[in-house]
PDB file of C-alpha atoms in Angstrom:
ATOM      1  CA  MET A   1     287.777  81.482  91.584  1.00  0.00           C
ATOM      2  CA  GLU A   2     284.554  82.273  93.416  1.00  0.00           C
ATOM      3  CA  GLN A   3     286.420  84.337  96.017  1.00  0.00           C
ATOM      4  CA  ARG A   4     288.089  86.338  93.245  1.00  0.00           C
ATOM      5  CA  GLN A   5     284.732  87.079  91.598  1.00  0.00           C
ATOM      6  CA  GLN A   6     283.311  88.162  94.963  1.00  0.00           C
ATOM      7  CA  ALA A   7     286.303  90.453  95.517  1.00  0.00           C
ATOM      8  CA  GLU A   8     285.908  91.991  92.051  1.00  0.00           C
ATOM      9  CA  THR A   9     282.177  92.493  92.639  1.00  0.00           C
ATOM     10  CA  GLU A  10     282.859  94.133  95.994  1.00  0.00           C
ATOM     11  CA  LEU A  11     285.520  96.386  94.448  1.00  0.00           C
ATOM     12  CA  GLN A  12     283.133  97.432  91.690  1.00  0.00           C
ATOM     13  CA  ARG A  13     280.424  98.204  94.250  1.00  0.00           C
ATOM     14  CA  SER A  14     282.858 100.222  96.354  1.00  0.00           C
ATOM     15  CA  ASN A  15     283.985 102.193  93.300  1.00  0.00           C
ATOM     16  CA  GLN A  16     280.378 102.963  92.390  1.00  0.00           C
ATOM     17  CA  GLU A  17     279.684 104.149  95.937  1.00  0.00           C
ATOM     18  CA  LEU A  18     282.821 106.311  95.833  1.00  0.00           C
ATOM     19  CA  GLU A  19     281.714 107.837  92.524  1.00  0.00           C
ATOM     20  CA  GLN A  20     278.270 108.540  93.948  1.00  0.00           C
ATOM     21  CA  PHE A  21     279.747 110.142  97.065  1.00  0.00           C
ATOM     22  CA  ALA A  22     282.187 112.254  95.020  1.00  0.00           C
ATOM     23  CA  TYR A  23     279.395 113.450  92.751  1.00  0.00           C
ATOM     24  CA  VAL A  24     276.944 114.342  95.516  1.00  0.00           C
ATOM     25  CA  ALA A  25     279.560 115.910  97.790  1.00  0.00           C
ATOM     26  CA  SER A  26     281.125 117.933  94.981  1.00  0.00           C
ATOM     27  CA  HIS A  27     277.782 119.092  93.623  1.00  0.00           C
ATOM     28  CA  ASP A  28     276.484 120.155  97.033  1.00  0.00           C
ATOM     29  CA  LEU A  29     279.714 121.953  97.955  1.00  0.00           C
ATOM     30  CA  GLN A  30     279.724 124.182  94.892  1.00  0.00           C
ATOM     31  CA  GLU A  31     277.072 126.664  96.004  1.00  0.00           C
ATOM     32  CA  PRO A  32     278.350 127.463  99.540  1.00  0.00           C
ATOM     33  CA  LEU A  33     281.870 127.753  98.125  1.00  0.00           C
ATOM     34  CA  ARG A  34     280.683 130.229  95.499  1.00  0.00           C
ATOM     35  CA  VAL A  35     279.124 132.298  98.286  1.00  0.00           C
ATOM     36  CA  ILE A  36     282.391 132.305 100.254  1.00  0.00           C
ATOM     37  CA  VAL A  37     284.405 133.405  97.204  1.00  0.00           C
ATOM     38  CA  SER A  38     281.879 136.071  96.153  1.00  0.00           C
ATOM     39  CA  TYR A  39     281.558 137.719  99.566  1.00  0.00           C
ATOM     40  CA  THR A  40     285.281 137.579 100.251  1.00  0.00           C
ATOM     41  CA  GLU A  41     285.971 139.304  96.934  1.00  0.00           C
ATOM     42  CA  LEU A  42     283.310 141.930  97.740  1.00  0.00           C
ATOM     43  CA  LEU A  43     284.909 142.444 101.144  1.00  0.00           C
ATOM     44  CA  ALA A  44     288.300 142.962  99.504  1.00  0.00           C
ATOM     45  CA  GLN A  45     286.908 145.452  96.971  1.00  0.00           C
ATOM     46  CA  LYS A  46     284.828 147.470  99.440  1.00  0.00           C
ATOM     47  CA  TYR A  47     287.411 147.783 102.177  1.00  0.00           C
ATOM     48  CA  GLN A  48     290.551 147.923 100.058  1.00  0.00           C
ATOM     49  CA  LYS A  49     293.115 150.302 101.630  1.00  0.00           C
ATOM     50  CA  GLN A  50     290.832 150.718 104.665  1.00  0.00           C
ATOM     51  CA  LEU A  51     292.174 147.628 106.427  1.00  0.00           C
ATOM     52  CA  ASP A  52     295.716 147.045 107.575  1.00  0.00           C
ATOM     53  CA  GLU A  53     298.227 144.982 105.602  1.00  0.00           C
ATOM     54  CA  LYS A  54     297.647 141.882 107.718  1.00  0.00           C
ATOM     55  CA  ALA A  55     293.885 141.939 107.051  1.00  0.00           C
ATOM     56  CA  ASP A  56     294.493 142.258 103.306  1.00  0.00           C
ATOM     57  CA  LYS A  57     296.837 139.298 103.486  1.00  0.00           C
ATOM     58  CA  TYR A  58     294.218 137.190 105.313  1.00  0.00           C
ATOM     59  CA  ILE A  59     291.621 138.009 102.647  1.00  0.00           C
ATOM     60  CA  THR A  60     294.071 136.942  99.938  1.00  0.00           C
ATOM     61  CA  TYR A  61     294.644 133.636 101.750  1.00  0.00           C
ATOM     62  CA  ILE A  62     290.890 132.998 101.888  1.00  0.00           C
ATOM     63  CA  VAL A  63     290.370 133.773  98.193  1.00  0.00           C
ATOM     64  CA  ASN A  64     293.321 131.583  97.129  1.00  0.00           C
ATOM     65  CA  ALA A  65     292.219 128.658  99.315  1.00  0.00           C
ATOM     66  CA  ALA A  66     288.638 128.904  98.053  1.00  0.00           C
ATOM     67  CA  SER A  67     289.864 128.982  94.452  1.00  0.00           C
ATOM     68  CA  ARG A  68     291.938 125.833  95.001  1.00  0.00           C
ATOM     69  CA  MET A  69     288.928 124.115  96.553  1.00  0.00           C
ATOM     70  CA  GLN A  70     286.758 125.203  93.627  1.00  0.00           C
ATOM     71  CA  ALA A  71     289.231 123.642  91.176  1.00  0.00           C
ATOM     72  CA  LEU A  72     289.299 120.444  93.239  1.00  0.00           C
ATOM     73  CA  ILE A  73     285.494 120.225  93.307  1.00  0.00           C
ATOM     74  CA  GLU A  74     285.278 120.762  89.548  1.00  0.00           C
ATOM     75  CA  ASP A  75     287.837 117.993  88.934  1.00  0.00           C
ATOM     76  CA  LEU A  76     286.021 115.664  91.344  1.00  0.00           C
ATOM     77  CA  LEU A  77     282.819 116.226  89.409  1.00  0.00           C
ATOM     78  CA  SER A  78     284.646 115.550  86.144  1.00  0.00           C
ATOM     79  CA  TYR A  79     286.097 112.338  87.588  1.00  0.00           C
ATOM     80  CA  SER A  80     282.719 111.088  88.797  1.00  0.00           C
ATOM     81  CA  ARG A  81     280.964 112.071  85.558  1.00  0.00           C
ATOM     82  CA  VAL A  82     283.245 109.857  83.460  1.00  0.00           C
ATOM     83  CA  GLY A  83     281.463 106.817  84.868  1.00  0.00           C
ATOM     84  CA  ARG A  84     278.031 108.406  85.248  1.00  0.00           C
ATOM     85  CA  CYS A  85     277.398 110.362  82.050  1.00  0.00           C
ATOM     86  CA  ASP A  86     275.969 108.963  78.816  1.00  0.00           C
ATOM     87  CA  PHE A  87     278.630 107.053  76.918  1.00  0.00           C
ATOM     88  CA  ARG A  88     278.171 107.427  73.154  1.00  0.00           C
ATOM     89  CA  LEU A  89     280.622 105.832  70.766  1.00  0.00           C
ATOM     90  CA  VAL A  90     280.716 107.818  67.528  1.00  0.00           C
ATOM     91  CA  SER A  91     283.053 108.222  64.576  1.00  0.00           C
ATOM     92  CA  THR A  92     285.797 110.516  65.912  1.00  0.00           C
ATOM     93  CA  ASP A  93     288.487 112.095  63.735  1.00  0.00           C
ATOM     94  CA  CYS A  94     291.490 112.323  66.066  1.00  0.00           C
ATOM     95  CA  ASN A  95     293.055 115.050  63.902  1.00  0.00           C
ATOM     96  CA  GLN A  96     290.029 117.283  64.489  1.00  0.00           C
ATOM     97  CA  VAL A  97     290.160 116.528  68.208  1.00  0.00           C
ATOM     98  CA  VAL A  98     293.819 117.618  68.378  1.00  0.00           C
ATOM     99  CA  ASP A  99     292.915 120.836  66.535  1.00  0.00           C
ATOM    100  CA  GLN A 100     290.148 121.498  69.101  1.00  0.00           C
ATOM    101  CA  VAL A 101     292.543 120.874  71.991  1.00  0.00           C
ATOM    102  CA  ILE A 102     295.173 123.206  70.487  1.00  0.00           C
ATOM    103  CA  HIS A 103     292.512 125.898  70.148  1.00  0.00           C
ATOM    104  CA  ALA A 104     291.367 125.384  73.762  1.00  0.00           C
ATOM    105  CA  LEU A 105     294.964 125.593  75.045  1.00  0.00           C
ATOM    106  CA  HIS A 106     296.134 128.355  72.693  1.00  0.00           C
ATOM    107  CA  ILE A 107     296.968 130.811  75.498  1.00  0.00           C
ATOM    108  CA  ALA A 108     299.143 128.302  77.388  1.00  0.00           C
ATOM    109  CA  ILE A 109     300.745 127.218  74.105  1.00  0.00           C
ATOM    110  CA  ALA A 110     301.608 130.811  73.164  1.00  0.00           C
ATOM    111  CA  GLU A 111     302.907 131.741  76.622  1.00  0.00           C
ATOM    112  CA  SER A 112     305.181 128.690  76.797  1.00  0.00           C
ATOM    113  CA  ASP A 113     306.205 128.779  73.102  1.00  0.00           C
ATOM    114  CA  THR A 114     305.060 125.170  72.791  1.00  0.00           C
ATOM    115  CA  THR A 115     305.436 123.278  69.515  1.00  0.00           C
ATOM    116  CA  ILE A 116     302.865 120.540  68.865  1.00  0.00           C
ATOM    117  CA  THR A 117     303.301 118.152  65.935  1.00  0.00           C
ATOM    118  CA  ARG A 118     301.514 114.967  64.957  1.00  0.00           C
ATOM    119  CA  ASP A 119     301.479 112.151  62.477  1.00  0.00           C
ATOM    120  CA  ARG A 120     298.335 111.564  60.464  1.00  0.00           C
ATOM    121  CA  LEU A 121     295.952 110.225  63.096  1.00  0.00           C
ATOM    122  CA  PRO A 122     293.109 107.746  62.530  1.00  0.00           C
ATOM    123  CA  THR A 123     289.369 108.057  62.803  1.00  0.00           C
ATOM    124  CA  ILE A 124     288.222 105.856  65.667  1.00  0.00           C
ATOM    125  CA  LYS A 125     285.017 104.971  67.438  1.00  0.00           C
ATOM    126  CA  ALA A 126     285.011 106.800  70.772  1.00  0.00           C
ATOM    127  CA  ASP A 127     283.026 109.044  73.056  1.00  0.00           C
ATOM    128  CA  LYS A 128     284.163 112.311  71.477  1.00  0.00           C
ATOM    129  CA  GLU A 129     283.751 114.486  74.581  1.00  0.00           C
ATOM    130  CA  GLN A 130     285.721 112.099  76.786  1.00  0.00           C
ATOM    131  CA  PHE A 131     288.400 111.499  74.138  1.00  0.00           C
ATOM    132  CA  THR A 132     288.858 115.266  73.819  1.00  0.00           C
ATOM    133  CA  ARG A 133     289.223 115.574  77.600  1.00  0.00           C
ATOM    134  CA  LEU A 134     291.805 112.770  77.526  1.00  0.00           C
ATOM    135  CA  LEU A 135     294.028 114.477  74.951  1.00  0.00           C
ATOM    136  CA  GLN A 136     293.559 117.901  76.533  1.00  0.00           C
ATOM    137  CA  ASN A 137     294.736 116.576  79.913  1.00  0.00           C
ATOM    138  CA  LEU A 138     297.787 114.847  78.421  1.00  0.00           C
ATOM    139  CA  ILE A 139     298.814 117.785  76.233  1.00  0.00           C
ATOM    140  CA  GLY A 140     298.073 120.280  79.007  1.00  0.00           C
ATOM    141  CA  ASN A 141     300.307 118.327  81.394  1.00  0.00           C
ATOM    142  CA  ALA A 142     303.123 118.262  78.841  1.00  0.00           C
ATOM    143  CA  ILE A 143     302.925 122.058  78.641  1.00  0.00           C
ATOM    144  CA  LYS A 144     302.700 122.585  82.407  1.00  0.00           C
ATOM    145  CA  TYR A 145     305.410 120.179  83.620  1.00  0.00           C
ATOM    146  CA  ARG A 146     308.166 121.581  81.437  1.00  0.00           C
ATOM    147  CA  GLN A 147     311.823 122.436  81.735  1.00  0.00           C
ATOM    148  CA  GLU A 148     313.401 125.756  80.792  1.00  0.00           C
ATOM    149  CA  GLU A 149     313.366 125.072  77.051  1.00  0.00           C
ATOM    150  CA  PRO A 150     310.035 125.404  75.192  1.00  0.00           C
ATOM    151  CA  PRO A 151     307.883 122.244  75.249  1.00  0.00           C
ATOM    152  CA  GLN A 152     307.917 120.020  72.169  1.00  0.00           C
ATOM    153  CA  ILE A 153     305.011 117.600  71.919  1.00  0.00           C
ATOM    154  CA  HIS A 154     304.506 114.934  69.255  1.00  0.00           C
ATOM    155  CA  ILE A 155     301.412 112.732  68.903  1.00  0.00           C
ATOM    156  CA  THR A 156     301.406 109.411  67.068  1.00  0.00           C
ATOM    157  CA  ALA A 157     299.086 106.453  66.558  1.00  0.00           C
ATOM    158  CA  THR A 158     299.883 103.006  65.177  1.00  0.00           C
ATOM    159  CA  GLN A 159     297.603 100.036  64.670  1.00  0.00           C
ATOM    160  CA  GLN A 160     298.584  96.749  66.282  1.00  0.00           C
ATOM    161  CA  ASP A 161     296.171  93.870  65.749  1.00  0.00           C
ATOM    162  CA  ASN A 162     292.811  94.946  67.175  1.00  0.00           C
ATOM    163  CA  GLN A 163     293.884  98.182  68.853  1.00  0.00           C
ATOM    164  CA  TRP A 164     295.300 101.623  68.207  1.00  0.00           C
ATOM    165  CA  ARG A 165     298.358 102.563  70.238  1.00  0.00           C
ATOM    166  CA  PHE A 166     298.521 106.325  70.773  1.00  0.00           C
ATOM    167  CA  ALA A 167     301.557 108.133  72.181  1.00  0.00           C
ATOM    168  CA  VAL A 168     301.888 111.712  73.428  1.00  0.00           C
ATOM    169  CA  ARG A 169     305.640 112.393  73.645  1.00  0.00           C
ATOM    170  CA  ASP A 170     307.277 115.423  75.212  1.00  0.00           C
ATOM    171  CA  ASN A 171     310.634 116.843  76.285  1.00  0.00           C
ATOM    172  CA  ARG A 172     309.438 117.801  79.761  1.00  0.00           C
ATOM    173  CA  ILE A 173     310.874 117.136  83.222  1.00  0.00           C
ATOM    174  CA  GLY A 174     310.333 113.374  83.120  1.00  0.00           C
ATOM    175  CA  ILE A 175     309.196 110.946  85.813  1.00  0.00           C
ATOM    176  CA  GLU A 176     311.166 108.482  87.900  1.00  0.00           C
ATOM    177  CA  ALA A 177     310.266 104.848  87.164  1.00  0.00           C
ATOM    178  CA  GLN A 178     309.102 104.240  90.736  1.00  0.00           C
ATOM    179  CA  TYR A 179     306.270 106.745  90.244  1.00  0.00           C
ATOM    180  CA  ALA A 180     305.055 105.446  86.856  1.00  0.00           C
ATOM    181  CA  GLU A 181     301.961 103.794  88.368  1.00  0.00           C
ATOM    182  CA  ARG A 182     301.360 106.225  91.204  1.00  0.00           C
ATOM    183  CA  ILE A 183     300.705 109.206  88.930  1.00  0.00           C
ATOM    184  CA  PHE A 184     297.441 107.637  87.688  1.00  0.00           C
ATOM    185  CA  ILE A 185     296.008 107.290  91.210  1.00  0.00           C
ATOM    186  CA  ILE A 186     293.456 109.857  92.374  1.00  0.00           C
ATOM    187  CA  PHE A 187     294.917 112.783  94.406  1.00  0.00           C
ATOM    188  CA  GLN A 188     298.505 111.640  93.865  1.00  0.00           C
ATOM    189  CA  ARG A 189     300.971 114.474  93.235  1.00  0.00           C
ATOM    190  CA  LEU A 190     304.724 114.329  92.678  1.00  0.00           C
ATOM    191  CA  HIS A 191     305.251 118.072  93.184  1.00  0.00           C
ATOM    192  CA  THR A 192     303.998 120.737  95.560  1.00  0.00           C
ATOM    193  CA  ARG A 193     301.411 123.331  94.483  1.00  0.00           C
ATOM    194  CA  ARG A 194     304.125 125.987  94.689  1.00  0.00           C
ATOM    195  CA  GLN A 195     306.050 124.152  91.978  1.00  0.00           C
ATOM    196  CA  TYR A 196     303.089 123.262  89.743  1.00  0.00           C
ATOM    197  CA  SER A 197     299.402 124.026  90.117  1.00  0.00           C
ATOM    198  CA  GLY A 198     296.762 121.299  89.911  1.00  0.00           C
ATOM    199  CA  THR A 199     294.600 118.955  91.939  1.00  0.00           C
ATOM    200  CA  GLY A 200     296.208 115.570  91.276  1.00  0.00           C
ATOM    201  CA  LEU A 201     293.144 114.342  89.372  1.00  0.00           C
ATOM    202  CA  GLY A 202     294.089 114.936  85.729  1.00  0.00           C
ATOM    203  CA  LEU A 203     295.806 111.611  85.030  1.00  0.00           C
ATOM    204  CA  ALA A 204     293.287 109.702  87.156  1.00  0.00           C
ATOM    205  CA  ILE A 205     290.581 111.086  84.859  1.00  0.00           C
ATOM    206  CA  CYS A 206     292.641 110.023  81.832  1.00  0.00           C
ATOM    207  CA  LYS A 207     292.938 106.488  83.155  1.00  0.00           C
ATOM    208  CA  LYS A 208     289.218 106.265  83.826  1.00  0.00           C
ATOM    209  CA  ILE A 209     288.381 107.501  80.315  1.00  0.00           C
ATOM    210  CA  VAL A 210     290.738 104.999  78.672  1.00  0.00           C
ATOM    211  CA  GLN A 211     289.450 102.109  80.773  1.00  0.00           C
ATOM    212  CA  ARG A 212     285.871 102.994  79.866  1.00  0.00           C
ATOM    213  CA  HIS A 213     286.916 102.583  76.234  1.00  0.00           C
ATOM    214  CA  ASN A 214     288.356  99.135  77.118  1.00  0.00           C
ATOM    215  CA  GLY A 215     291.906 100.406  76.709  1.00  0.00           C
ATOM    216  CA  ASN A 216     295.046 100.762  78.817  1.00  0.00           C
ATOM    217  CA  ILE A 217     297.261 103.736  79.667  1.00  0.00           C
ATOM    218  CA  TRP A 218     300.859 103.878  80.873  1.00  0.00           C
ATOM    219  CA  VAL A 219     303.933 106.077  80.768  1.00  0.00           C
ATOM    220  CA  GLU A 220     307.522 105.543  79.628  1.00  0.00           C
ATOM    221  CA  SER A 221     309.801 108.233  80.988  1.00  0.00           C
ATOM    222  CA  GLU A 222     313.290 109.200  82.013  1.00  0.00           C
ATOM    223  CA  LEU A 223     313.907 111.894  84.579  1.00  0.00           C
ATOM    224  CA  GLY A 224     315.065 115.085  82.908  1.00  0.00           C
ATOM    225  CA  LYS A 225     314.651 113.717  79.379  1.00  0.00           C
ATOM    226  CA  GLY A 226     310.912 113.665  78.774  1.00  0.00           C
ATOM    227  CA  SER A 227     308.014 111.239  78.754  1.00  0.00           C
ATOM    228  CA  ALA A 228     305.817 109.252  76.411  1.00  0.00           C
ATOM    229  CA  PHE A 229     302.259 108.689  77.581  1.00  0.00           C
ATOM    230  CA  TRP A 230     300.777 105.674  75.804  1.00  0.00           C
ATOM    231  CA  PHE A 231     297.150 104.621  75.636  1.00  0.00           C
ATOM    232  CA  THR A 232     295.209 102.123  73.562  1.00  0.00           C
ATOM    233  CA  MET A 233     291.810 102.267  71.900  1.00  0.00           C
ATOM    234  CA  PRO A 234     290.014  99.316  70.254  1.00  0.00           C
ATOM    235  CA  VAL A 235     289.969  99.221  66.458  1.00  0.00           C
ATOM    236  CA  ASP A 236     286.485  99.257  64.921  1.00  0.00           C
ATOM    237  CA  SER A 237     286.459  97.629  61.502  1.00  0.00           C
ATOM    238  CA  GLU A 238     283.611  99.865  60.352  1.00  0.00           C
ATOM    239  CA  ILE A 239     285.665 103.041  60.855  1.00  0.00           C
ATOM    240  CA  SER A 240     288.214 103.778  58.152  1.00  0.00           C
ATOM    241  CA  GLN A 241     291.597 105.377  58.763  1.00  0.00           C
TER     242      GLN A 241
END
């Protein structure tokens, strides 16, 4: 028992150190990366059509690589901030949060002809900013990892004892059962960047947000037939449905 407690304490300390490293490294890398991107873009604009085709191609490679690194740094900061930022539990209307997410993703929704439906969702006690990020990541993934037919996403929530069980269902490409746990691990990707863009941090951020709310997250999926991402949130008796 004592050894287990020591192991858990050591794991918690290691996670805190990792968060601190990710935050500091990501924060300090932002400025030099911005300089690289800015000057490379200026170089491309100033000397466009004055350099040969190979030089133009090299500049494009630099800009694309820097942009990918910028996205990775931003996601690393988001991941580290989940455990570092102020955590304020407030009355949160999940219907309003879904409306905000739909507004934020309206371009991707329109371009992909996505249909998003929902049951009447509850009002819960949550950190509103983090809960919004959670739903935006899950809905955004359902839009991105789609098949040829337009995405169809349905959001539900049911109360079971002392917790709400949320589900974000889709008709996307699906996930093989052997990868159901792996997808929530930081930097884990099931597809190449050529197939789907991203940093491999979105679902890791979701898991961290849910765990900070004392909940759990998992996926039920069948390859080629869609997925249901489930997560739980504690019920607060003072918050009405």
